[in-house]
mmCIF file of C-alpha atoms in Angstrom:
data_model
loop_
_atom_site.group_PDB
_atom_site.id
_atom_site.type_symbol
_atom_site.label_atom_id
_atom_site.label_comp_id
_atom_site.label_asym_id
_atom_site.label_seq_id
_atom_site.Cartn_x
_atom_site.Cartn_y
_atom_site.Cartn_z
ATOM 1 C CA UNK A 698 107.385 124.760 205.518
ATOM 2 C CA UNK A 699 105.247 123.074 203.298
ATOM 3 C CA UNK A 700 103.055 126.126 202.773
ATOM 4 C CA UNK A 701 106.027 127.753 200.610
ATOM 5 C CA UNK A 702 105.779 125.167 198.541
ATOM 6 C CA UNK A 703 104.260 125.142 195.114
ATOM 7 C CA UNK A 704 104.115 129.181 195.298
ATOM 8 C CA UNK A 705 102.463 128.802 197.907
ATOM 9 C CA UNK A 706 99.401 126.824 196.647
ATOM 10 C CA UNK A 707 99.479 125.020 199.918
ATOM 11 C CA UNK A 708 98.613 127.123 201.950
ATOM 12 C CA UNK A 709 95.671 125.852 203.897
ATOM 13 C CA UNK A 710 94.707 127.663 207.064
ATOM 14 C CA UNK A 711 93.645 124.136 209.039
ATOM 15 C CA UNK A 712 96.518 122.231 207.074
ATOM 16 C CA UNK A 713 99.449 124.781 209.067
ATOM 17 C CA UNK A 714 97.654 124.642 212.183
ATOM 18 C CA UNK A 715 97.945 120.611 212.225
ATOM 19 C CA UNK A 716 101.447 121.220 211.305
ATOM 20 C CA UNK A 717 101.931 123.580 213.938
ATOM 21 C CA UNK A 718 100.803 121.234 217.245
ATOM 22 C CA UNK A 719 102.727 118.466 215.855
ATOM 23 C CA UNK A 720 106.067 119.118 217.323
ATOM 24 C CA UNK A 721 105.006 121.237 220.723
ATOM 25 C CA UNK A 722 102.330 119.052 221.579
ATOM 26 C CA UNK A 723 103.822 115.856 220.320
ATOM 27 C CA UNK A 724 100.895 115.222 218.460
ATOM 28 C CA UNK A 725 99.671 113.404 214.823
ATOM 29 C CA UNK A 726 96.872 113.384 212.546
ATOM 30 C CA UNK A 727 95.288 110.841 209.967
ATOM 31 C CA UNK A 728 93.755 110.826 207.476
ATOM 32 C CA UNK A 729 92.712 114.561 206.888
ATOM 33 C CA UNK A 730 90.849 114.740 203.665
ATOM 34 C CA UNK A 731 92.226 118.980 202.247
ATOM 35 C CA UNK A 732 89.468 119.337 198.865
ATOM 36 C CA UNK A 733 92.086 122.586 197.008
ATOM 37 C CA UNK A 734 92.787 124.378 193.662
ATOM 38 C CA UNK A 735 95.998 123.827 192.885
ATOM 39 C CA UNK A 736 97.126 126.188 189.670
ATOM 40 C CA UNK A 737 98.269 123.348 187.228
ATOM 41 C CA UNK A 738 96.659 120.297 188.172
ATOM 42 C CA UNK A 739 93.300 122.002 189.271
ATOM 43 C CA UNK A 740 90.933 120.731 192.364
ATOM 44 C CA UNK A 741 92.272 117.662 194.030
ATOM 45 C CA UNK A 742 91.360 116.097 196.976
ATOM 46 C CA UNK A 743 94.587 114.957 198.992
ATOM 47 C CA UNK A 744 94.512 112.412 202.222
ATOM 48 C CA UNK A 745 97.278 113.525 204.691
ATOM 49 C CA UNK A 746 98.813 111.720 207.517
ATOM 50 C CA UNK A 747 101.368 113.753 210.014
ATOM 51 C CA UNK A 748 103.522 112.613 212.727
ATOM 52 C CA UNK A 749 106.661 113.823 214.448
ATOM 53 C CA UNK A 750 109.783 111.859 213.939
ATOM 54 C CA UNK A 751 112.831 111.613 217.120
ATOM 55 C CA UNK A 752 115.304 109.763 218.117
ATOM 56 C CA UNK A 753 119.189 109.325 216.996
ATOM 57 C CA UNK A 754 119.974 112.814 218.285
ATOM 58 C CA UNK A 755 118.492 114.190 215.033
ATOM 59 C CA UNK A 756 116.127 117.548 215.116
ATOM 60 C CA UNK A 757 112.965 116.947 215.340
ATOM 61 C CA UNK A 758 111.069 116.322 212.250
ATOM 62 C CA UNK A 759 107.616 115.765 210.751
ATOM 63 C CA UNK A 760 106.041 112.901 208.551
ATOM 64 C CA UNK A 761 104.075 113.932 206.195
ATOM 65 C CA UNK A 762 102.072 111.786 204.499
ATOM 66 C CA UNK A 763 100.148 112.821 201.075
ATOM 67 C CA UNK A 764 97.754 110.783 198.727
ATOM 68 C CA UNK A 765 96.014 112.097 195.825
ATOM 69 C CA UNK A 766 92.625 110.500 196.210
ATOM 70 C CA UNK A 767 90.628 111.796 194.002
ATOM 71 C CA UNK A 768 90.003 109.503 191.242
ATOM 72 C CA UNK A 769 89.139 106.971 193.915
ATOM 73 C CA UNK A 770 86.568 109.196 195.424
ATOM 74 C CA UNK A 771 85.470 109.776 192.236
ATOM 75 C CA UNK A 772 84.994 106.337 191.149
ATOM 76 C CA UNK A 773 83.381 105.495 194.477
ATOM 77 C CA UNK A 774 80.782 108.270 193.917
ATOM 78 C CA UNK A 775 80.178 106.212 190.365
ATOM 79 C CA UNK A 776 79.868 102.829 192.125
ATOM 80 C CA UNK A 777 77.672 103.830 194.375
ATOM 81 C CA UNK A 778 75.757 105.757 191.336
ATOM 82 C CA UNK A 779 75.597 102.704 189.525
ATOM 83 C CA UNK A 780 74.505 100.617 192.792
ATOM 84 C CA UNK A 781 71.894 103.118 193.222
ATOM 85 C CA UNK A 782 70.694 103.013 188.894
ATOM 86 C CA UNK A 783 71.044 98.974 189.484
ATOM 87 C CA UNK A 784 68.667 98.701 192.799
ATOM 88 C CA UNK A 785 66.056 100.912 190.803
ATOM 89 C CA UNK A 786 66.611 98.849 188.106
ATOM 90 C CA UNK A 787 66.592 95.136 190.049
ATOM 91 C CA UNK A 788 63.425 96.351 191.926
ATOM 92 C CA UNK A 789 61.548 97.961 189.075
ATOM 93 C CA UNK A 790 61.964 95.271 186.581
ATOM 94 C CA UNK A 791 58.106 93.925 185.766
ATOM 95 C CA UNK A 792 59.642 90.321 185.317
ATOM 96 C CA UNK A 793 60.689 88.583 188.508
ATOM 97 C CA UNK A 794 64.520 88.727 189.326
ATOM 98 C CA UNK A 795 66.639 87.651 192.208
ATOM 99 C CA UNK A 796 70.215 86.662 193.055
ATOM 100 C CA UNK A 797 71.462 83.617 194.348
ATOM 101 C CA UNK A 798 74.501 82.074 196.407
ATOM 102 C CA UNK A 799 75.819 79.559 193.665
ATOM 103 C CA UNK A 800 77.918 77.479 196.628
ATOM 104 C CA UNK A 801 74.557 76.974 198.841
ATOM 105 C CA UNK A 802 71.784 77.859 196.598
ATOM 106 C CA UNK A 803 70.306 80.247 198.940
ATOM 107 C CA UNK A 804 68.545 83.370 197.762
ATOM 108 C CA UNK A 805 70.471 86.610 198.414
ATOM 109 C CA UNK A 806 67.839 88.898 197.269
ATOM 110 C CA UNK A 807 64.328 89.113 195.045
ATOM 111 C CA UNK A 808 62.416 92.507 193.442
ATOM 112 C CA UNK A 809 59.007 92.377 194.388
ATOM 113 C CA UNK A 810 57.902 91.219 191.075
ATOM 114 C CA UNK A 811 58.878 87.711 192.345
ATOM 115 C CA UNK A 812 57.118 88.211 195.158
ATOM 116 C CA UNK A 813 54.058 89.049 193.826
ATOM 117 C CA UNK A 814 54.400 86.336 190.796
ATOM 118 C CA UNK A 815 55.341 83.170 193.081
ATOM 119 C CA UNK A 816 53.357 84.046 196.093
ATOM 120 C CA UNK A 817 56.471 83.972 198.899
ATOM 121 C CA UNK A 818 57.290 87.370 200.406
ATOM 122 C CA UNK A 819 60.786 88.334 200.731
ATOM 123 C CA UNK A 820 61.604 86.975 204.227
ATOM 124 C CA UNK A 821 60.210 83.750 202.929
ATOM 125 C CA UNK A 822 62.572 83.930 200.164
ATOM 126 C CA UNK A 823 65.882 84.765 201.938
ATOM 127 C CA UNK A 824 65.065 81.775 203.894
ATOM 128 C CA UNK A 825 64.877 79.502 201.193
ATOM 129 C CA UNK A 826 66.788 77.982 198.579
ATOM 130 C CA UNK A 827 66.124 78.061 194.720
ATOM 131 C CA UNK A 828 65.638 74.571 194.536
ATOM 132 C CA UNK A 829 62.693 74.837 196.610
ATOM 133 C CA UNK A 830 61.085 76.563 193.840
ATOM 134 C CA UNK A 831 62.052 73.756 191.322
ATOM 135 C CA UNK A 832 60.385 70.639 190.304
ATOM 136 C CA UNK A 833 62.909 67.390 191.230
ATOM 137 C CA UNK A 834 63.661 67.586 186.883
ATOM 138 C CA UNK A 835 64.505 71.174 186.621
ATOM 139 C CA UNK A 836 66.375 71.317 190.007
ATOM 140 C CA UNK A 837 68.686 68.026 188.859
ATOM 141 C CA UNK A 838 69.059 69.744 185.838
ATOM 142 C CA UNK A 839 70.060 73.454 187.438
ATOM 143 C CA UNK A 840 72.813 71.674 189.714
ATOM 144 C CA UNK A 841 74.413 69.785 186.944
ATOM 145 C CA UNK A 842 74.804 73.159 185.558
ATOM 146 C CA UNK A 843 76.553 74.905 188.197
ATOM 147 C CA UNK A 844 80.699 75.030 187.017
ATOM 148 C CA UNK A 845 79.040 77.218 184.248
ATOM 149 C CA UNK A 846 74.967 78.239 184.743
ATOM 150 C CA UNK A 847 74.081 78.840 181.144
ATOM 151 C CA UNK A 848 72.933 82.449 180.150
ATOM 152 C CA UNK A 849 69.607 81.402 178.953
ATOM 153 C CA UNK A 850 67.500 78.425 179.282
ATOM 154 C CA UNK A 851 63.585 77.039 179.595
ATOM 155 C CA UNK A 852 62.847 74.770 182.925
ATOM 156 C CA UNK A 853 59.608 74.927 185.267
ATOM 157 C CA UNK A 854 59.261 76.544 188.815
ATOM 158 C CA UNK A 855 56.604 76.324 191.264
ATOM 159 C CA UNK A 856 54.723 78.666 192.640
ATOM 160 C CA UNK A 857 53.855 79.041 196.755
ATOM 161 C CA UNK A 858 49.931 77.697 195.683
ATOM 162 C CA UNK A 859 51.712 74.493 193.828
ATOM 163 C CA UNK A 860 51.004 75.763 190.724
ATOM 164 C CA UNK A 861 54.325 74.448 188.386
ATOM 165 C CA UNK A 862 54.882 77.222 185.601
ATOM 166 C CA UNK A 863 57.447 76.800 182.696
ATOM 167 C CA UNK A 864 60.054 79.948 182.314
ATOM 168 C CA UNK A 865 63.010 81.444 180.551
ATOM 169 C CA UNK A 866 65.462 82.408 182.777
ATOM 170 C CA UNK A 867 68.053 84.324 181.666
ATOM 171 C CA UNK A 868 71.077 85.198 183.937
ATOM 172 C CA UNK A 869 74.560 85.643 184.720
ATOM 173 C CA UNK A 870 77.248 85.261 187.033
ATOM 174 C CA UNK A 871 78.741 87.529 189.364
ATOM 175 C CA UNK A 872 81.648 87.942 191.607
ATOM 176 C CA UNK A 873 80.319 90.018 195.103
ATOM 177 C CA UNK A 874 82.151 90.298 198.411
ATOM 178 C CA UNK A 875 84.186 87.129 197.475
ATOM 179 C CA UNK A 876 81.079 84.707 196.990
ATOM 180 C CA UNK A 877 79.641 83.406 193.021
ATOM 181 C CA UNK A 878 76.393 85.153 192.548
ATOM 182 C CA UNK A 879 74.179 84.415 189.878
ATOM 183 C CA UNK A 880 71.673 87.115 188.899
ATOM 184 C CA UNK A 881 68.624 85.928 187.123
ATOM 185 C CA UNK A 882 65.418 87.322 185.470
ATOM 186 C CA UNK A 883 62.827 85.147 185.309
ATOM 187 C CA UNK A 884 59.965 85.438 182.808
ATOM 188 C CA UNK A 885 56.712 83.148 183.196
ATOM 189 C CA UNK A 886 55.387 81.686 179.507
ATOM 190 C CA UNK A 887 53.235 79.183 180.469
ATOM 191 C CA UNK A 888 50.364 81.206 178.397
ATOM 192 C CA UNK A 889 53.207 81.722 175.373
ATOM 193 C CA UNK A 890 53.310 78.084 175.171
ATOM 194 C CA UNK A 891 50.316 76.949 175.797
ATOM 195 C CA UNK A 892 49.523 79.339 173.009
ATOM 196 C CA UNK A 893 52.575 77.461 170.990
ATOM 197 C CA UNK A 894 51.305 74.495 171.560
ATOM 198 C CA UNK A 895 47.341 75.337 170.124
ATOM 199 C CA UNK A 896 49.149 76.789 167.297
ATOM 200 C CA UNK A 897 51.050 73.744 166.404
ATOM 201 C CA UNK A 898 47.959 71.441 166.938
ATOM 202 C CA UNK A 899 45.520 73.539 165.163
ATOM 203 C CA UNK A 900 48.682 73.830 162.119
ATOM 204 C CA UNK A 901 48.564 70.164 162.348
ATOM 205 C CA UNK A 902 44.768 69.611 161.579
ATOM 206 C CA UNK A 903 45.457 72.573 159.043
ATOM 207 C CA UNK A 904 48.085 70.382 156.984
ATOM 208 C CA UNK A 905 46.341 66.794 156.905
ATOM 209 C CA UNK A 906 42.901 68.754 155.903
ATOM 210 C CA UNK A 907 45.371 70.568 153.093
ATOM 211 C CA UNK A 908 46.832 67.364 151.884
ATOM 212 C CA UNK A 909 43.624 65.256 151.813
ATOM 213 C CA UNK A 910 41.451 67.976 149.816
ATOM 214 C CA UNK A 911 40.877 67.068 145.809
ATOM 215 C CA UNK A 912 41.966 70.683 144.732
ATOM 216 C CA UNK A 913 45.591 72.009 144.801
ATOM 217 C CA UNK A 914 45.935 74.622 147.728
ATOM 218 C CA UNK A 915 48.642 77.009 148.170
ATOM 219 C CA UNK A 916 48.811 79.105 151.199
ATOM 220 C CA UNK A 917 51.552 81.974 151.653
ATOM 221 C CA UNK A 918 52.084 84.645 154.319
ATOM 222 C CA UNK A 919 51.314 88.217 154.686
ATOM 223 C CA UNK A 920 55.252 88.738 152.340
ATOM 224 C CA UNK A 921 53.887 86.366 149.597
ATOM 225 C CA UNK A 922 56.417 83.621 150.534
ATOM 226 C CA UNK A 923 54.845 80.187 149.907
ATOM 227 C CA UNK A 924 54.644 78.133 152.998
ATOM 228 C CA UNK A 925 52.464 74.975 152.607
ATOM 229 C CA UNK A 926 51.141 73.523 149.459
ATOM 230 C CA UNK A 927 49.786 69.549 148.903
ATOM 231 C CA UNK A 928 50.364 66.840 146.506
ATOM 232 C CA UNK A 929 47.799 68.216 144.568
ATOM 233 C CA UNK A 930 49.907 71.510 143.620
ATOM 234 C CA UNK A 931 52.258 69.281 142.568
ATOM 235 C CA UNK A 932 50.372 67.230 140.129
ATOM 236 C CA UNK A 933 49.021 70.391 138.551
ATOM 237 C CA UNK A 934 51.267 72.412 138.272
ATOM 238 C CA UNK A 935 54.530 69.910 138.053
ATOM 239 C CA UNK A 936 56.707 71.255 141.149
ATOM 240 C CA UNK A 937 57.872 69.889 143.798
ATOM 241 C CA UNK A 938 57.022 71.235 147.260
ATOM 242 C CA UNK A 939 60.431 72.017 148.118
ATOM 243 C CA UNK A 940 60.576 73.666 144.573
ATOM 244 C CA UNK A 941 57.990 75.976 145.296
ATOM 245 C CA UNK A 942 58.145 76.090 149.812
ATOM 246 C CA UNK A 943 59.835 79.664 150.432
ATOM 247 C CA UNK A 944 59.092 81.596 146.614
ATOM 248 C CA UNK A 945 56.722 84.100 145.887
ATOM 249 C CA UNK A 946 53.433 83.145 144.842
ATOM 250 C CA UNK A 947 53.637 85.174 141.729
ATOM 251 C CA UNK A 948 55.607 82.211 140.227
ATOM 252 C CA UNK A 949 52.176 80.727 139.848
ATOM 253 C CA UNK A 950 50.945 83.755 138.048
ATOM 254 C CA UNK A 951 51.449 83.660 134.278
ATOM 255 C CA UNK A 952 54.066 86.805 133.310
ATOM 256 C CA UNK A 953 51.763 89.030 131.572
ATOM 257 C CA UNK A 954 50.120 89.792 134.974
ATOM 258 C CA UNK A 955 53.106 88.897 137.353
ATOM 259 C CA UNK A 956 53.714 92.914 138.176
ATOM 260 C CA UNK A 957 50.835 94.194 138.818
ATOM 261 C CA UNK A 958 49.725 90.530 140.939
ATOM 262 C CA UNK A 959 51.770 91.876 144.470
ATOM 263 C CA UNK A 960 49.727 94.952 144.699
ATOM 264 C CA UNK A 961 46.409 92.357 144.266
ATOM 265 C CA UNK A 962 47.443 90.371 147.508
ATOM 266 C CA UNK A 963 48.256 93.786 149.290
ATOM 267 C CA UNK A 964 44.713 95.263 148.602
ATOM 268 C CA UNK A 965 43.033 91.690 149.510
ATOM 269 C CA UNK A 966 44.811 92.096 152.947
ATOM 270 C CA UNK A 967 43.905 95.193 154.007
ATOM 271 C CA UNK A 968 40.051 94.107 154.353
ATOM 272 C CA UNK A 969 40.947 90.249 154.058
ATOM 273 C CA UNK A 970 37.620 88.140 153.827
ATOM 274 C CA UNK A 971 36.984 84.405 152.203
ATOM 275 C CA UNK A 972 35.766 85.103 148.544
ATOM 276 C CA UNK A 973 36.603 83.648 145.022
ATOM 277 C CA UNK A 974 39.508 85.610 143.518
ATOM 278 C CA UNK A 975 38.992 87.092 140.392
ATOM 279 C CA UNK A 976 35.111 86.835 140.553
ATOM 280 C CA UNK A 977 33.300 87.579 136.852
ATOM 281 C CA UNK A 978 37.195 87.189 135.149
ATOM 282 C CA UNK A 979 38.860 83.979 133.660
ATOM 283 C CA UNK A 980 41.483 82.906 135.939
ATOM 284 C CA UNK A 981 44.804 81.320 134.221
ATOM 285 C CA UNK A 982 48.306 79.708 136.427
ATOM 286 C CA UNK A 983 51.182 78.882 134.648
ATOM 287 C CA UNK A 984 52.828 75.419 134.872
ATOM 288 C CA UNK A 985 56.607 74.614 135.555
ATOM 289 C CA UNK A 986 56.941 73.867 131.741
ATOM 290 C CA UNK A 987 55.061 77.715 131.149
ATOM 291 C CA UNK A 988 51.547 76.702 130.364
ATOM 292 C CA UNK A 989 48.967 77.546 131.522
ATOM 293 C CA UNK A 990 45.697 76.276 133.051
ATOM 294 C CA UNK A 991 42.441 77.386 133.453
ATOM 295 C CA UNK A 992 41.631 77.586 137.131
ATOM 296 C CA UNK A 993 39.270 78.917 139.569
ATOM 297 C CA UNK A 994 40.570 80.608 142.898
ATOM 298 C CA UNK A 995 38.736 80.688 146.538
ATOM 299 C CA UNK A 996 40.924 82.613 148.719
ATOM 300 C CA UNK A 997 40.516 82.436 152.500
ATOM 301 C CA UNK A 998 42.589 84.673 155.202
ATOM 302 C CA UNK A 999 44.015 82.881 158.300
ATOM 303 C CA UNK A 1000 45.465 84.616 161.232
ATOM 304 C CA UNK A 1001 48.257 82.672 162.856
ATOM 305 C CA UNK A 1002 49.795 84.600 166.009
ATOM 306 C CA UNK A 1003 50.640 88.111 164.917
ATOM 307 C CA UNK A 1004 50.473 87.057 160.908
ATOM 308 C CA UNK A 1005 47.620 86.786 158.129
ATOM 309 C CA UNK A 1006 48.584 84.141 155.828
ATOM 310 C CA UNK A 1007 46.065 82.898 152.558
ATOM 311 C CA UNK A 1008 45.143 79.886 152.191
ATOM 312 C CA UNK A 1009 44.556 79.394 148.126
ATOM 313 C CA UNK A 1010 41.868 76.561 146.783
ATOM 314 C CA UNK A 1011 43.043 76.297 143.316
ATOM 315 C CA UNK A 1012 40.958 74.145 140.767
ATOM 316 C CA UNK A 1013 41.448 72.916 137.667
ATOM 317 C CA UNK A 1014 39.167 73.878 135.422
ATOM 318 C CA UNK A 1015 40.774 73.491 131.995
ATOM 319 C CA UNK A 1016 39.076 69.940 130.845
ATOM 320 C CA UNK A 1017 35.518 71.646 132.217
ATOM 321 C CA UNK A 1018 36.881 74.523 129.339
ATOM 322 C CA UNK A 1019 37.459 72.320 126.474
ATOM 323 C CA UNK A 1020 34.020 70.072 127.016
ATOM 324 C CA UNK A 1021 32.155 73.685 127.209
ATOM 325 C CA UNK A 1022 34.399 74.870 124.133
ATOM 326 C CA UNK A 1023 33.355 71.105 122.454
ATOM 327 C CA UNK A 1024 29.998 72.005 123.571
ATOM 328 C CA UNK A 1025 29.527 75.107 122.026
ATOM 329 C CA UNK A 1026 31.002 74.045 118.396
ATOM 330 C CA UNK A 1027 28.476 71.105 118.565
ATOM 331 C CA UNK A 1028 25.638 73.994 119.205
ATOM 332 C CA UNK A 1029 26.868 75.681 116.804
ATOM 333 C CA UNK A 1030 27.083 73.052 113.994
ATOM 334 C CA UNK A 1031 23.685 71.790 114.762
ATOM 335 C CA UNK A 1032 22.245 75.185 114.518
ATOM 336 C CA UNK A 1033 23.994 75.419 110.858
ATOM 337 C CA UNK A 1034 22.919 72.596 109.940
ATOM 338 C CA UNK A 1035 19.523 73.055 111.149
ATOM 339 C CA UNK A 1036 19.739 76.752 108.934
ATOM 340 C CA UNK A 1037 20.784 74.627 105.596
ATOM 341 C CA UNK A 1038 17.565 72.079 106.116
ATOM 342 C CA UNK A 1039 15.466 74.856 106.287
#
């Protein structure tokens, strides 16, 4: 009997008892599940099928059947773990998501996110098909996409009001119960690029108001990196722009006060208001060919998205310095001479 062998590790009161009615009672089982402790290979679970074998004069027999299957239980307890993590997850999500038949375009399920966000509730949705939620553009565009849906891409969608939003969608495809799913999260940034878009224009009026102004201007972000200067920063100081778009500011600075110049911009930042730099103090640049000019600073803070940049107003003062230096010698000579007539 099986229950000898092994040392008797298998000897399971219900297992024998099957055993037992198999013969007498012409009887089988299948598919009885036996959970044991075996000494070497520990617990198992083992699937058994039993049946009594006859015929050709032989003695009568059993089948026995045996399958160790406990790694597929145990992989079907992670599956459905990971079904369970991945419904939490799918519903949960704050962005809209749903999946989608790629043969008929039909929706195969939404998280409530999308139904809040596009106005449709969820038996709406399974009745529908994605494209009804596209504009004629972005729907073209989806289908000509479908031997490969890219991972990522911009397009518009319209809401259940008629409201057309643009969105990222990012997604990817799936293989489930023999069909090509594509799973998709779907993130509305109409406001991000509107937002963009203000940005851009009001970075456009910055630049021609830049170019056209008499004084040089230099502004750099919140890291000191130079990013827009006009024709008149060239002229003075004898770079080009792409010369100077991308360096440090403190190439500007003449050397004698180029280390100490990064902590000056960090300290104007932390309470950043429109004031003349250096107020009281001469003020000196240094050219590309290392001399230097006498200027006069205005600095004014601009806040672009999430970053302060400085927008420099840098004038010239140097011929203003020698016709004040001219002017004082002449003072000064008339006043001598004005001593020796006396």
């Amino acid at each position: 009997m099986i229950s000898e062998l092994g040392n008797g590790q298998w000897r399971i009161p219900r297992l024998r008892q099957l055993l037992e009615d198999v013969l007498p009672r012409n009887s089988f089982f299948n598919d009885f599940e036996v959970t044991h402790d075996f000494e070497r290979i520990g617990r198992r679970i083992m699937l058994l099928n039993g049946r009594k074998l006859t015929g050709d004069g032989a003695p009568e027999r059993i089948l026995l059947g045996i399958q160790d299957i406990t790694e597929v239980l145990q992989f079907q307890a992670v599956a459905r773990e990971n079904a369970d993590k991945f419904r939490v997850l799918f519903q949960g999500s704050p962005l809209p998501m749903w999946a989608i038949d790629l043969e008929t375009l039909r929706f195969i399920d939404v998280n409530q996110a999308a139904v809040e966000h596009y106005g449709y509730s969820r038996e709406e949705f399974l009745r529908m098909s994605m494209l009804d939620l596209c504009t004629p553009e972005a729907g073209q565009a989806f289908q000509a996409t479908l031997a490969q849906p890219p991972e990522r891409f911009f397009s518009q969608r319209r809401k259940k009001n008629g409201e057309v939003v643009d969105v990222e969608i990012v997604g990817s495809e799936l293989g489930l119960a023999g069909k090509r799913v594509w799973l998709a999260s779907v993130n509305d940034i109409t406001e991000r690029k509107r937002a963009d878009e203000a940005l851009h224009q009001s970075e456009a009026r910055l630049r021609l108001l830049v170019e056209g102004s008499p004084n040089a201007m230099v502004m750099a972000n919140d890291a000191g990196a130079i990013t827009l200067v006009n024709s008149q920063t060239e002229k003075i100081f004898g770079y080009t722009r792409d010369e100077l778009l991308g360096q440090r500011v403190e190439m500007l600075v003449p050397q004698r006060y180029r280390i100490g110049h990064p902590a000056l911009r960090a300290g104007f930042l932390q309470a950043a208001t429109a004031r003349p730099m250096g107020a009281g103090r001469e003020l000196f640049a240094v050219r590309k060919d290392g001399a230097e000019v006498a200027v006069e600073i205005g600095l004014s803070p601009l806040q672009m998205g999430e970053r302060t940049f400085v927008l420099a107003t840098i004038t010239d003062i140097s011929q203003r310095k020698q016709a004040e230096e001219a002017l004082r010698l002449a003072q000064a000579q008339l006043a001598n001479r004005a001593g020796q007539l006396e």
